CSV table of N, CA and C in Angstrom, one decimal:
chain,number,residue,atom,x,y,z
A,1,MET,N,88.3,95.2,90.9
A,1,MET,CA,89.4,94.8,91.9
A,1,MET,C,89.1,95.4,93.3
A,2,PHE,N,89.3,94.7,94.3
A,2,PHE,CA,89.1,95.1,95.6
A,2,PHE,C,90.4,95.6,96.3
A,3,ALA,N,90.2,96.4,97.3
A,3,ALA,CA,91.4,96.9,98.0
A,3,ALA,C,91.7,96.0,99.2
A,4,ILE,N,92.9,95.7,99.4
A,4,ILE,CA,93.3,94.9,100.5
A,4,ILE,C,93.9,95.9,101.5
A,5,ASP,N,93.0,96.5,102.4
A,5,ASP,CA,93.4,97.5,103.3
A,5,ASP,C,93.4,97.1,104.7
A,6,ARG,N,93.0,95.9,105.0
A,6,ARG,CA,93.0,95.4,106.4
A,6,ARG,C,94.1,94.4,106.6
A,7,ILE,N,94.8,94.0,105.6
A,7,ILE,CA,95.9,93.0,105.8
A,7,ILE,C,97.2,93.9,105.7
A,8,THR,N,98.0,93.7,106.7
A,8,THR,CA,99.2,94.4,106.9
A,8,THR,C,100.4,93.5,107.1
A,9,SER,N,101.6,94.0,106.8
A,9,SER,CA,102.8,93.3,107.0
A,9,SER,C,103.8,94.2,107.6
A,10,ASN,N,104.4,93.9,108.7
A,10,ASN,CA,105.4,94.7,109.4
A,10,ASN,C,106.5,93.8,110.0
A,11,PRO,N,107.7,94.0,109.6
A,11,PRO,CA,108.8,93.1,110.1
A,11,PRO,C,108.9,93.0,111.6
A,12,ASN,N,108.3,94.0,112.3
A,12,ASN,CA,108.4,94.0,113.8
A,12,ASN,C,107.2,93.3,114.4
A,13,ILE,N,106.2,92.9,113.6
A,13,ILE,CA,105.0,92.3,114.1
A,13,ILE,C,104.9,90.9,113.5
A,14,MET,N,105.0,89.9,114.3
A,14,MET,CA,104.8,88.5,113.8
A,14,MET,C,105.8,88.2,112.7
A,15,ASN,N,107.0,88.7,112.8
A,15,ASN,CA,108.1,88.5,111.8
A,15,ASN,C,107.7,88.8,110.4
A,16,GLY,N,106.8,89.8,110.2
A,16,GLY,CA,106.4,90.2,108.9
A,16,GLY,C,105.3,89.4,108.2
A,17,LYS,N,104.8,88.4,108.9
A,17,LYS,CA,103.7,87.7,108.3
A,17,LYS,C,102.5,88.6,108.1
A,18,ALA,N,101.6,88.2,107.2
A,18,ALA,CA,100.4,88.9,106.9
A,18,ALA,C,99.5,88.9,108.1
A,19,CYS,N,99.2,90.1,108.6
A,19,CYS,CA,98.3,90.2,109.8
A,19,CYS,C,97.1,91.1,109.5
A,20,ILE,N,96.2,91.1,110.5
A,20,ILE,CA,95.0,91.9,110.3
A,20,ILE,C,95.2,93.2,111.1
A,21,ARG,N,95.1,94.2,110.3
A,21,ARG,CA,95.1,95.6,110.8
A,21,ARG,C,96.3,95.9,111.8
A,22,GLY,N,97.4,95.3,111.6
A,22,GLY,CA,98.6,95.5,112.5
A,22,GLY,C,98.5,94.8,113.8
A,23,MET,N,97.5,94.0,114.0
A,23,MET,CA,97.4,93.2,115.3
A,23,MET,C,98.2,92.0,115.2
A,24,ARG,N,98.4,91.3,116.2
A,24,ARG,CA,99.2,90.0,116.3
A,24,ARG,C,98.3,88.8,116.0
A,25,ILE,N,97.4,89.0,115.1
A,25,ILE,CA,96.6,87.9,114.6
A,25,ILE,C,96.8,87.7,113.1
A,26,THR,N,97.4,86.6,112.7
A,26,THR,CA,97.8,86.4,111.3
A,26,THR,C,96.6,85.9,110.4
A,27,VAL,N,96.8,86.2,109.2
A,27,VAL,CA,95.8,85.7,108.2
A,27,VAL,C,95.7,84.2,108.3
A,28,SER,N,96.9,83.6,108.4
A,28,SER,CA,96.9,82.1,108.4
A,28,SER,C,96.1,81.5,109.6
A,29,ILE,N,96.1,82.2,110.8
A,29,ILE,CA,95.3,81.7,111.9
A,29,ILE,C,93.8,81.7,111.5
A,30,VAL,N,93.4,82.8,110.9
A,30,VAL,CA,92.0,82.9,110.6
A,30,VAL,C,91.6,81.9,109.5
A,31,LEU,N,92.5,81.7,108.5
A,31,LEU,CA,92.2,80.8,107.4
A,31,LEU,C,92.2,79.3,108.0
A,32,ASN,N,93.1,79.0,108.9
A,32,ASN,CA,93.1,77.7,109.5
A,32,ASN,C,91.8,77.5,110.3
A,33,LEU,N,91.4,78.5,111.0
A,33,LEU,CA,90.1,78.3,111.8
A,33,LEU,C,89.0,78.1,110.9
A,34,LEU,N,88.9,78.9,109.8
A,34,LEU,CA,87.8,78.6,108.8
A,34,LEU,C,87.9,77.3,108.2
A,35,GLY,N,89.1,76.8,107.9
A,35,GLY,CA,89.4,75.5,107.2
A,35,GLY,C,89.0,74.4,108.1
A,36,THR,N,89.1,74.6,109.4
A,36,THR,CA,88.7,73.5,110.4
A,36,THR,C,87.3,73.6,110.8
A,37,GLY,N,86.5,74.4,110.1
A,37,GLY,CA,85.0,74.4,110.3
A,37,GLY,C,84.5,75.4,111.2
A,38,HIS,N,85.3,76.4,111.7
A,38,HIS,CA,84.8,77.4,112.6
A,38,HIS,C,84.1,78.5,111.7
A,39,SER,N,83.0,79.0,112.3
A,39,SER,CA,82.2,80.0,111.6
A,39,SER,C,82.8,81.4,111.9
A,40,LYS,N,82.4,82.4,111.1
A,40,LYS,CA,82.8,83.7,111.4
A,40,LYS,C,82.5,84.1,112.8
A,41,GLU,N,81.3,83.8,113.2
A,41,GLU,CA,80.8,84.1,114.5
A,41,GLU,C,81.7,83.5,115.6
A,42,GLU,N,82.1,82.3,115.4
A,42,GLU,CA,82.9,81.6,116.4
A,42,GLU,C,84.3,82.3,116.5
A,43,ILE,N,84.8,82.6,115.3
A,43,ILE,CA,86.1,83.3,115.3
A,43,ILE,C,86.1,84.6,116.0
A,44,ILE,N,85.0,85.4,115.8
A,44,ILE,CA,84.8,86.7,116.4
A,44,ILE,C,84.6,86.5,117.9
A,45,ASP,N,84.0,85.4,118.3
A,45,ASP,CA,83.9,85.1,119.8
A,45,ASP,C,85.3,84.9,120.4
A,46,MET,N,86.1,84.2,119.6
A,46,MET,CA,87.5,83.9,120.1
A,46,MET,C,88.4,85.1,120.1
A,47,TYR,N,88.2,85.9,119.1
A,47,TYR,CA,89.0,87.2,119.0
A,47,TYR,C,88.0,88.3,118.8
A,48,PRO,N,87.5,88.9,119.9
A,48,PRO,CA,86.4,89.9,119.8
A,48,PRO,C,86.8,91.2,119.2
A,49,TYR,N,88.1,91.4,119.0
A,49,TYR,CA,88.6,92.6,118.4
A,49,TYR,C,88.6,92.5,116.9
A,50,LEU,N,88.3,91.3,116.3
A,50,LEU,CA,88.1,91.2,114.9
A,50,LEU,C,86.7,91.6,114.5
A,51,GLU,N,86.6,92.0,113.2
A,51,GLU,CA,85.4,92.4,112.6
A,51,GLU,C,85.1,91.4,111.4
A,52,PRO,N,83.8,91.2,111.1
A,52,PRO,CA,83.5,90.4,110.0
A,52,PRO,C,84.2,90.7,108.7
A,53,GLU,N,84.4,92.0,108.5
A,53,GLU,CA,85.2,92.4,107.3
A,53,GLU,C,86.6,92.0,107.3
A,54,ASP,N,87.2,91.8,108.5
A,54,ASP,CA,88.6,91.3,108.6
A,54,ASP,C,88.6,89.8,108.0
A,55,ILE,N,87.6,89.1,108.4
A,55,ILE,CA,87.6,87.7,108.0
A,55,ILE,C,87.4,87.6,106.5
A,56,ASP,N,86.4,88.4,106.0
A,56,ASP,CA,86.2,88.5,104.5
A,56,ASP,C,87.5,88.8,103.8
A,57,GLN,N,88.2,89.8,104.3
A,57,GLN,CA,89.4,90.2,103.6
A,57,GLN,C,90.5,89.1,103.6
A,58,CYS,N,90.5,88.3,104.7
A,58,CYS,CA,91.5,87.2,104.7
A,58,CYS,C,91.2,86.2,103.6
A,59,LEU,N,89.9,86.0,103.4
A,59,LEU,CA,89.6,85.1,102.2
A,59,LEU,C,89.9,85.7,100.9
A,60,GLN,N,89.6,87.0,100.8
A,60,GLN,CA,90.0,87.7,99.5
A,60,GLN,C,91.5,87.7,99.3
A,61,TYR,N,92.3,87.9,100.3
A,61,TYR,CA,93.7,87.9,100.2
A,61,TYR,C,94.2,86.5,99.8
A,62,ALA,N,93.6,85.4,100.4
A,62,ALA,CA,94.0,84.1,100.1
A,62,ALA,C,93.7,83.8,98.6
A,63,ALA,N,92.5,84.2,98.2
A,63,ALA,CA,92.1,84.0,96.8
A,63,ALA,C,93.1,84.7,95.8
A,64,TYR,N,93.5,85.9,96.2
A,64,TYR,CA,94.4,86.7,95.4
A,64,TYR,C,95.7,85.9,95.3
A,65,LEU,N,96.3,85.4,96.4
A,65,LEU,CA,97.5,84.7,96.4
A,65,LEU,C,97.4,83.4,95.6
A,66,ALA,N,96.3,82.7,95.7
A,66,ALA,CA,96.1,81.4,95.0
A,66,ALA,C,96.0,81.7,93.5
A,67,ALA,N,95.6,82.8,93.1
A,67,ALA,CA,95.4,83.1,91.6
A,67,ALA,C,96.7,83.5,91.0
A,68,GLU,N,97.7,83.8,91.8
A,68,GLU,CA,99.0,84.2,91.2
A,68,GLU,C,99.7,83.0,90.5
A,69,GLU,N,100.3,83.3,89.4
A,69,GLU,CA,100.9,82.3,88.6
A,69,GLU,C,102.3,82.1,89.2
A,70,LEU,N,102.7,80.9,89.4
A,70,LEU,CA,104.0,80.5,89.9
A,70,LEU,C,104.8,79.9,88.8
A,71,PHE,N,106.0,80.4,88.6
A,71,PHE,CA,106.9,79.9,87.6
A,71,PHE,C,108.0,79.1,88.2
A,72,THR,N,108.4,78.0,87.7
A,72,THR,CA,109.6,77.3,88.2
A,72,THR,C,110.6,77.4,87.1
A,73,ILE,N,111.8,77.4,87.5
A,73,ILE,CA,113.0,77.5,86.6
A,73,ILE,C,113.7,76.2,86.6
């Protein structure tokens, strides 16, 4: 199991959405950029305060959420 230590959530930052290291860049922004074909390098050029490990952890976080079983009542 890996540690999710770069993804944070604070109700005072971006309304509690999952963010990277307490910054105002959400996991969903990074995932959307990856999903529309941007490379890690392009994302880091757009947001130079991000590190490659941040992007890797966004993907790990998304995989973790996707693996969760959802139950409907």
